[in-house]
XYZ file of C-alpha atoms in Angstrom:
490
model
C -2.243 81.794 -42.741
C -3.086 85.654 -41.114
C -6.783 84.403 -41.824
C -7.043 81.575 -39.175
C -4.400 83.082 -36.575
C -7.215 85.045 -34.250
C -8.840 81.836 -33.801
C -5.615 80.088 -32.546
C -5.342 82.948 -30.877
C -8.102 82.556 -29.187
C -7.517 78.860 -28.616
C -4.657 79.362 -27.085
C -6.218 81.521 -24.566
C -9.252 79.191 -23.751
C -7.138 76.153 -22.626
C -8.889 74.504 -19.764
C -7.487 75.400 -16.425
C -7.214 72.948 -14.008
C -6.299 73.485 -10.544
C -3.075 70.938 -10.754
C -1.844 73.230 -13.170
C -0.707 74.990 -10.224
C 1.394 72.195 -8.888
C 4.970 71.778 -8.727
C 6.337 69.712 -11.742
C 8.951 68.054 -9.813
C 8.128 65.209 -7.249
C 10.360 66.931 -4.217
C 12.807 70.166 -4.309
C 14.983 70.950 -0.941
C 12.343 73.528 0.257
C 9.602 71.364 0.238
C 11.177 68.471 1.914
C 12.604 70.512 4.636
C 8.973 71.596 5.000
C 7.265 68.493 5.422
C 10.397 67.021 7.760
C 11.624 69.955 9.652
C 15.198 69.073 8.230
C 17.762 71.959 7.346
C 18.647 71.480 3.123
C 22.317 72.411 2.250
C 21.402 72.831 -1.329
C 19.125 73.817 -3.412
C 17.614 70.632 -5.484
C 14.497 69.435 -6.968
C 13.906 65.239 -6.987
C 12.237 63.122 -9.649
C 12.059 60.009 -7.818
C 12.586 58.482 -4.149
C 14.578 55.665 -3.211
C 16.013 53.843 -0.225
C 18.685 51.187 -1.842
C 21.424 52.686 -3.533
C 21.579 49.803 -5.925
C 18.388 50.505 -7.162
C 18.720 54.596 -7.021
C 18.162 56.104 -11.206
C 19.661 59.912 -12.173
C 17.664 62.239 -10.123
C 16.646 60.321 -7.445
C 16.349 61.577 -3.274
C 18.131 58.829 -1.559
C 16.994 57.589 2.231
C 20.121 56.569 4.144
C 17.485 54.763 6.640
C 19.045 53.031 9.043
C 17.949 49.416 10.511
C 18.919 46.954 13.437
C 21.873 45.151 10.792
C 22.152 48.239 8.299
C 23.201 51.897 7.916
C 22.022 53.546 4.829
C 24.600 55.973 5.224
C 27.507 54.086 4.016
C 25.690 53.739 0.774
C 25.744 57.546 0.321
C 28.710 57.615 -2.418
C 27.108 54.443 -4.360
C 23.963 56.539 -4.492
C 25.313 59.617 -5.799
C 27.234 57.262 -8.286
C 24.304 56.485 -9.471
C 22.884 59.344 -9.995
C 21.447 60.929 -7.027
C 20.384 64.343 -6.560
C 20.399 64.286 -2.842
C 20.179 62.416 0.334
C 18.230 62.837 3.510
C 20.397 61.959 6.349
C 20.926 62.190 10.037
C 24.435 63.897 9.733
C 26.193 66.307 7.918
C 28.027 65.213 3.982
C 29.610 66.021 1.597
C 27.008 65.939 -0.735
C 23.323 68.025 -1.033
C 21.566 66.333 1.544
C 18.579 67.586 3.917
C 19.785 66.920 7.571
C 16.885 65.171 10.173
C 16.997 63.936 13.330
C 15.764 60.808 12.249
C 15.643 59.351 8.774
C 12.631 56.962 9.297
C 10.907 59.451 10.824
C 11.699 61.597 8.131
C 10.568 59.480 5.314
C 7.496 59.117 7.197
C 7.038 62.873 7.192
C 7.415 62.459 3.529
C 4.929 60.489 2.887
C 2.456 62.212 4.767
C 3.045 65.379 3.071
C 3.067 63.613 -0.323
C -0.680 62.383 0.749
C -1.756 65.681 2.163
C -1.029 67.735 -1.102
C -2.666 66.150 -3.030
C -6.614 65.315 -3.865
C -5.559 61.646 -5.440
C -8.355 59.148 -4.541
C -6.325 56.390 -2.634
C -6.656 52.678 -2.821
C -5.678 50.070 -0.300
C -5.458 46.666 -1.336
C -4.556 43.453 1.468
C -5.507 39.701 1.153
C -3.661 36.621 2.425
C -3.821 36.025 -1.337
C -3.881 38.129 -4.868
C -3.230 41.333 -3.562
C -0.545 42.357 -5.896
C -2.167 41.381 -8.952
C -5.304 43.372 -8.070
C -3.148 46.281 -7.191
C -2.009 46.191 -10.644
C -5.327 45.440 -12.041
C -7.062 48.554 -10.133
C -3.512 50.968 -11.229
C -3.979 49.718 -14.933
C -7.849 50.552 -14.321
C -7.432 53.495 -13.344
C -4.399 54.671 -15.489
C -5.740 54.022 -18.818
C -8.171 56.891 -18.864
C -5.074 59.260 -18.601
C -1.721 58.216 -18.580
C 0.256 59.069 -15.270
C -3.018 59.884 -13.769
C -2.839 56.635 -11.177
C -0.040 56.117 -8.914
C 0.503 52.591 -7.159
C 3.134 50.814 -5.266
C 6.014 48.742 -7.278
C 6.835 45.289 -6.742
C 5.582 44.292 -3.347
C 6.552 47.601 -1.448
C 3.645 46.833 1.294
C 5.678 47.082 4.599
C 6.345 49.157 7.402
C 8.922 50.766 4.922
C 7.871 49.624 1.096
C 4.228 51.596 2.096
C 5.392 55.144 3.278
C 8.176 54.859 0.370
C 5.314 54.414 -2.089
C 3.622 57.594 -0.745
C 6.484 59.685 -0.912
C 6.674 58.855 -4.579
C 3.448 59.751 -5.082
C 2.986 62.990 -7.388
C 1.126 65.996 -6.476
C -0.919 65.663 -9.741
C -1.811 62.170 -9.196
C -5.521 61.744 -9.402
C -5.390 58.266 -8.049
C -2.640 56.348 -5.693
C -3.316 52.532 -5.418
C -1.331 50.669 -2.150
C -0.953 47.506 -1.325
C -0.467 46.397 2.339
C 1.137 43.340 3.620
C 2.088 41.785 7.110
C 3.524 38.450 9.191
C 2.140 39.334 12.578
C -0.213 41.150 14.343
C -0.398 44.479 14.807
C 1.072 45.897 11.254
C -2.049 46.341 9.489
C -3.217 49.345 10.971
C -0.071 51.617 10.991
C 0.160 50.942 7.405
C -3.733 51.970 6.828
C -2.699 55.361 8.910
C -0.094 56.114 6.671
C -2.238 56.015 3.491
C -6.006 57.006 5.004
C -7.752 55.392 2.310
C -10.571 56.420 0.708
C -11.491 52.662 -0.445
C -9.967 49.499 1.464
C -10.241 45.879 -0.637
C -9.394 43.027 1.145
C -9.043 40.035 -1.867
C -9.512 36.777 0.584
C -8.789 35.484 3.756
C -6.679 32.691 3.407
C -4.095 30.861 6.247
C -0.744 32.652 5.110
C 0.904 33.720 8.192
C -0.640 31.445 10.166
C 2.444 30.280 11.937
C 2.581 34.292 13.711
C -1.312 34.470 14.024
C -2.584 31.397 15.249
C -5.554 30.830 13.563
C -8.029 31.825 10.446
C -9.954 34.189 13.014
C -6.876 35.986 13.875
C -6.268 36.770 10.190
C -9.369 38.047 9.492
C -8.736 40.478 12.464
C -5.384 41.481 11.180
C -6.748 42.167 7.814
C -9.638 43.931 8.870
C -7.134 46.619 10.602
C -6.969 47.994 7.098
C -10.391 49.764 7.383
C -9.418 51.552 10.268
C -7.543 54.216 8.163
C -10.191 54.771 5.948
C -11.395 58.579 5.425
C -14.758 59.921 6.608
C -16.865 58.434 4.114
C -14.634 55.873 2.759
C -15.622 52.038 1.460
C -14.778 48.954 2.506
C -14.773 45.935 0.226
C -14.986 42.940 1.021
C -14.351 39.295 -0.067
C -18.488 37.782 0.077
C -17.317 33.969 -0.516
C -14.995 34.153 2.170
C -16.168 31.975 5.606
C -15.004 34.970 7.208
C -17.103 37.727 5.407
C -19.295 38.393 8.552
C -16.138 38.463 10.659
C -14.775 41.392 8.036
C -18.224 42.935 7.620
C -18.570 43.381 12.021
C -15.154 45.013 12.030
C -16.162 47.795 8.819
C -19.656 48.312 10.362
C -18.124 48.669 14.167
C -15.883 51.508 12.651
C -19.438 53.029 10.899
C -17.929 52.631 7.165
C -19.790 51.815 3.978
C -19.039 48.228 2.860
C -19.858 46.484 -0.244
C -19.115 42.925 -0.747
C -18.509 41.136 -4.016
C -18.605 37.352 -4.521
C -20.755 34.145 -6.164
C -22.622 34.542 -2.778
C -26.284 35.461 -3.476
C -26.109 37.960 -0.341
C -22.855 40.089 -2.190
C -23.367 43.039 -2.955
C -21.562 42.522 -6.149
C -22.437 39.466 -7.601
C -21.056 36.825 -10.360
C -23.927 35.857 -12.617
C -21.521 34.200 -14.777
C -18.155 33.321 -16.238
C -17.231 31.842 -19.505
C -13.772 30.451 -19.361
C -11.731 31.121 -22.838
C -10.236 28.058 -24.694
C -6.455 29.929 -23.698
C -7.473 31.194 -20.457
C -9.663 34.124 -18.952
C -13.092 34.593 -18.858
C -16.498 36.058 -20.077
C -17.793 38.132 -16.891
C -21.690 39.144 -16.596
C -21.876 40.610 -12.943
C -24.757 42.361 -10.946
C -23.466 45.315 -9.566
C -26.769 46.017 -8.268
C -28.273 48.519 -10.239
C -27.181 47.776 -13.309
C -25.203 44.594 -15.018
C -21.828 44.460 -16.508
C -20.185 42.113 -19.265
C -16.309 42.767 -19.381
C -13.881 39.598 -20.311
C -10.568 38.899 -17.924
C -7.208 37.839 -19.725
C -5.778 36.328 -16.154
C -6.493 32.178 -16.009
C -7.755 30.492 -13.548
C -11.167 30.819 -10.974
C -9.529 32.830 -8.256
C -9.299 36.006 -11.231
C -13.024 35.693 -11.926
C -13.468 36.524 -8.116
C -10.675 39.238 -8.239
C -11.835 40.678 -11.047
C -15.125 41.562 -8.777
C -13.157 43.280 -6.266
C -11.492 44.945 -9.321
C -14.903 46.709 -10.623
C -15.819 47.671 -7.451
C -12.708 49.449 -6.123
C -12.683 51.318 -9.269
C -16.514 52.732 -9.156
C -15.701 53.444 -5.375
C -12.967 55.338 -6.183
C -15.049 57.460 -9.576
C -13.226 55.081 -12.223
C -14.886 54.462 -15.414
C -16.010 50.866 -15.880
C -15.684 50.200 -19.312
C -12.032 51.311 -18.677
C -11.678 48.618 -16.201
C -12.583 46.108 -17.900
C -10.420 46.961 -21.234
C -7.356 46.896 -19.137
C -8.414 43.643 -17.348
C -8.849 41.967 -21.158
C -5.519 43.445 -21.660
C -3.718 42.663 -18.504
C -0.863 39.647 -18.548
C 0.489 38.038 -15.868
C 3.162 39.407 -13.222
C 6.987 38.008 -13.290
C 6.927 35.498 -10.522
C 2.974 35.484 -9.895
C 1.674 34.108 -12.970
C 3.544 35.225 -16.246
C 3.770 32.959 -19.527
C 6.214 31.577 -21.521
C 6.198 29.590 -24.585
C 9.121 27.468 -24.651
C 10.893 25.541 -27.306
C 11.052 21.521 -26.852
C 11.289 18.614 -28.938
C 7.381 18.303 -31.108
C 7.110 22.059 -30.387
C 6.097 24.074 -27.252
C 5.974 24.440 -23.765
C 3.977 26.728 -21.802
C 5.831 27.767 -18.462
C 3.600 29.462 -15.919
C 5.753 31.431 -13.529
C 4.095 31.539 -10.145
C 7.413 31.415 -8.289
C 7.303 34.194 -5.783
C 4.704 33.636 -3.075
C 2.646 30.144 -2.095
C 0.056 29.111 0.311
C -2.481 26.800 0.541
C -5.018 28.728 -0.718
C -3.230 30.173 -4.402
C -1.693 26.886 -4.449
C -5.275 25.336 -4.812
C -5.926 28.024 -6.823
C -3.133 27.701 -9.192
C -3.294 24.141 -9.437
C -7.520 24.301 -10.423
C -5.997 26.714 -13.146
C -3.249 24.402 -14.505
C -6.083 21.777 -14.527
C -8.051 23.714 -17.115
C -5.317 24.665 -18.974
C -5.570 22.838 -22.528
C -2.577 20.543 -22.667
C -0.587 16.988 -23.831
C 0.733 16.775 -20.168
C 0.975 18.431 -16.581
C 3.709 19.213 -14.805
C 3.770 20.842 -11.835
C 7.058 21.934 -9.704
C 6.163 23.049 -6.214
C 8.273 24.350 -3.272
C 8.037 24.579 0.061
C 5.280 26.749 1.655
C 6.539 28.767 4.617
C 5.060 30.599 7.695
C 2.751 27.719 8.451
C 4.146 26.583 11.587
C 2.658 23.124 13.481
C 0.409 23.225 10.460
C 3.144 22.580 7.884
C 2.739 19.290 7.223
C -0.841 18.964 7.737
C -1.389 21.839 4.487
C 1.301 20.278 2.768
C -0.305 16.954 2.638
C -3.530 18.432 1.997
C -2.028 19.033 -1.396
C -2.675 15.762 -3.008
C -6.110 16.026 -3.990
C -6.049 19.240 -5.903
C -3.073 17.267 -7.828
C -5.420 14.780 -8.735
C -8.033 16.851 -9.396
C -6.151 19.084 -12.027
C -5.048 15.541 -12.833
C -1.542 16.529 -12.923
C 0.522 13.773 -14.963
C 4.109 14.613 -12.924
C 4.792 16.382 -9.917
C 8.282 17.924 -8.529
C 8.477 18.721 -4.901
C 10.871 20.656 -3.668
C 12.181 21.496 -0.014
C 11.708 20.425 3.124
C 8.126 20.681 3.396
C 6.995 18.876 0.291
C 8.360 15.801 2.171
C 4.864 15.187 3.863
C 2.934 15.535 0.189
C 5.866 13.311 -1.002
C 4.735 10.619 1.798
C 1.196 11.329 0.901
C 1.594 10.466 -2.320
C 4.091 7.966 -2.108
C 0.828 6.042 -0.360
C -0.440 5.659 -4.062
C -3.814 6.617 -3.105
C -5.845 7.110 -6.529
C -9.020 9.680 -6.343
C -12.150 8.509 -7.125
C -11.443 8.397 -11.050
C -8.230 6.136 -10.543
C -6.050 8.921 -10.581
C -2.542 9.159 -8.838
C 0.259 11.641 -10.292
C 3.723 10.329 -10.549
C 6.565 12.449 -8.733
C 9.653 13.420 -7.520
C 11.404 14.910 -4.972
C 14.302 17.102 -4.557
C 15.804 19.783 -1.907
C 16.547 22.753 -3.495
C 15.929 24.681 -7.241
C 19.161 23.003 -8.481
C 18.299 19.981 -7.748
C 14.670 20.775 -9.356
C 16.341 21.775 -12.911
C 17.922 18.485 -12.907
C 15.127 16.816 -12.443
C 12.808 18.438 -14.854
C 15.457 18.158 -17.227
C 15.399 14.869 -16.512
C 11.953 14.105 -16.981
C 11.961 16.114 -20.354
C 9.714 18.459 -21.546
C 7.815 18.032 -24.703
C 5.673 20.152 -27.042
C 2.192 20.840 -25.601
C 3.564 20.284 -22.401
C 1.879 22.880 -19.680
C 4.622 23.505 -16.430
C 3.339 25.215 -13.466
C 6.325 26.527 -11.481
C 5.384 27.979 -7.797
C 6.511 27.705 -4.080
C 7.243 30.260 -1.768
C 9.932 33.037 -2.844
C 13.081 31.722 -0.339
C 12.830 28.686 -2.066
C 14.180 30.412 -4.910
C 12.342 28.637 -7.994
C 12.603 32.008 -9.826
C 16.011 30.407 -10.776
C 14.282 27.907 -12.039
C 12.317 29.465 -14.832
C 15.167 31.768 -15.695
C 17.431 28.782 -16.154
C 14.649 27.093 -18.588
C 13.326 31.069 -20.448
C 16.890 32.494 -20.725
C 18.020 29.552 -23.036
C 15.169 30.761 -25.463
C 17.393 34.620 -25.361
């Protein structure tokens, strides 16, 4: 024992120093966020975690009493501390440890600046009319597997004018990455969302016509979308969808603000290119990409063609921002899908099982063609497919609705379920009995809401080595209907 204690000794004094050794453990403490706001603490605190909905607020939590057009966050203030919270940052005085502002918005936004500004985390932005939050999580999962709690990303789809800045205030000083996603509906919110973060590498998954009911056109969205590289640092990289008709579009805007750009595609002329994909018997792929100088062979566990594109983006967001490769492409062969945007479920039925693919949460034309060319490859007795309603297409509404059909056919789809509103024009469509060239014509139904869509596949009846694709835009609440079909497994 005496003989081997100078050598721990010794040990013990040679531990690597690293310069985040010097940071502060704790996300926030009252001095610090009076610092970075200019508000007046009436306690002393420290914070583990931020959060701006009481409901959702966890033991040592900062609450935000932000207040909105139809909502005051301040009469939330004793649910929060209910709940847990350590303190509040509010516009008037309470009876609980609070930081006083002028303005809690503003403040938050203060926040999250300061949260950027102390530390040296490589930040990721991530926007796409489609597949932006699943490539969020497949860059965080990237770059988190090297060191756990070394990435940072937004949760759930934080990606607005609030969800973004909230995401940066949670962002830890010793954070060596922070990965963002950015949404919008109209013009104009792209770019205040890129200031926030000042990214050091901007994707952009697709350009697709989401949103095209506020913008007007596939131009327009490219435009918007391209606002994203206008945060970028001195230095930063732009990446950027190859396949997409719009690629020179995205491409004018990155070059006009004198950024590096690298595209990534099937395109011969990207940057990053697919050489080629094997697809698995139960989904995923075999990748072998060019990244230019050297090649790459990495296998995806996500389904479906849109992934094998993704998955591009993927690899070169992480060498942009000084990930390791092979890391990347472990956690992409690990990675399953997301509740609501493409999670599994085997399901009990009569002869056995039923695979339920959740895409419930978001639709457009483009992941609906997408999801549907997935489903099609998906080894099965029979197709279903339940779709909802897309929304924010505008005068276009029926004519992408319709447009539907032929991907049915094509994934040759044995029963369809349309629900809402605007599934009546595919309904029509298909009512027409049109076959595709092979003689193919799906049968189908159509209903209004979710409840009437349980009935109905209920109706229909599911058997073993059935495959069901659920998806449709979130307010038409399917997510109801694939709880209502996985919690009877519980």
């Amino acid at each position: 024992m005496n003989a081997i204690q100078p050598s721990l000794h010794h040990a013990l004094h040679s531990w690597p120093v690293d310069a985040r050794d010097a940071l502060p453990l704790a996300l926030w403490d009252a001095a610090s966020i009076s610092a970075a706001t200019g508000g007046v603490a009436s306690n002393q605190f420290q914070a583990a975690g931020v959060e701006m909905d009481s409901r959702d607020v966890r033991p040592g939590d900062l609450f935000v009493a932000l207040k909105g057009d139809a909502m005051d966050g301040h009469r939330f203030i004793p649910q929060a501390f209910a709940k847990g919270a350590v303190a509040a940052i509010t516009d008037r005085p309470i009876d609980f440890p609070h930081v006083l502002v002028r303005d809690t918005t503003q403040a938050l936004h203060d926040l999250a600046h300061a949260a950027r500004d102390r530390s040296d985390a490589v930040r990721i932005a991530v926007t796409g009319s489609v597949g932006k939050t699943g490539v969020k999580e497949a860059i965080f999962n990237s770059l988190d597997r090297v060191g756990r709690g070394a990435a940072h990303r937004s949760v759930r789809s934080y990606n607005n004018h609030v969800g973004v800045p909230l995401s940066l205030a949670r962002m830890p000083a010793r954070a060596r990455y922070g990965v963002f996603e950015m949404g919008m509906n109209h013009a104009g919110e792209i770019a205040p969302l890129s200031a926030h973060v000042r990214p050091n590498v901007a994707l952009i998954t697709t350009i697709a016509p989401a949103h095209i009911e506020n913008l007007g056109s596939i131009e327009a969205i490219a435009d918007e979308k391209a606002q994203i590289f206008t945060g970028l640092v001195d230095g930063g990289t732009a990446v950027i969808p190859a396949d997409t008709e719009m690629a020179d579009r995205l491409i004018g805007h990155a070059r006009a603000l004198g950024v590096k750009t690298v595209t990534f595609g099937r395109s011969e002329n990207a940057d990053v290119r697919l050489l080629d994909a094997i697809r698995q018997p139960h989904g995923g792929a075999l990748i072998t990409t060019d990244l230019g100088d050297t090649r790459l062979c990495y296998t995806i566990a996500e389904p479906g063609e849109h992934w094998i594109g993704n998955s591009l983006g993927v690899m070169v967001a992480v060498r942009a921002a000084g990930g390791d490769l092979a890391s990347a492409g472990l956690a992409m062969a690990e990675m399953g899908g997301l509740k609501g945007r493409g999670a599994r479920f085997q399901i009990a039925a009569n002869g056995g099982k039923v695979l339920l693919i959740d895409e419930s949460y978001n639709a457009n034309p483009a992941s609906m063609r997408a999801t549907l060319a997935s489903l099609g490859q998906t080894p099965a007795t029979r197709r279903i497919a339940v779709l909802g309603t897309m929304g924010e297409l505008g005068d276009f509404a029926d004519k992408f609705h319709r447009q539907l059909a032929a991907p049915l056919a094509e994934a040759k789809i044995d029963h369809a379920i349309l629900v809402g509103e605007g599934m009546r024009a595919l309904a029509a469509q298909l009512g027409k009995g049109t076959p595709d060239s092979l003689g193919f014509a799906p049968s189908f139904t159509h209903c209004d809401d979710a409840d009437q869509a349980i009935l109905a596949l209920e109706e229909f009846g599911m058997t073993g080595g059935d495959a069901v694709l659920v998806k449709g835009s979130n307010f038409m609440g399917l997510g109801r209907l694939v709880s209502h079909f996985t919690s009877a497994q519980k």
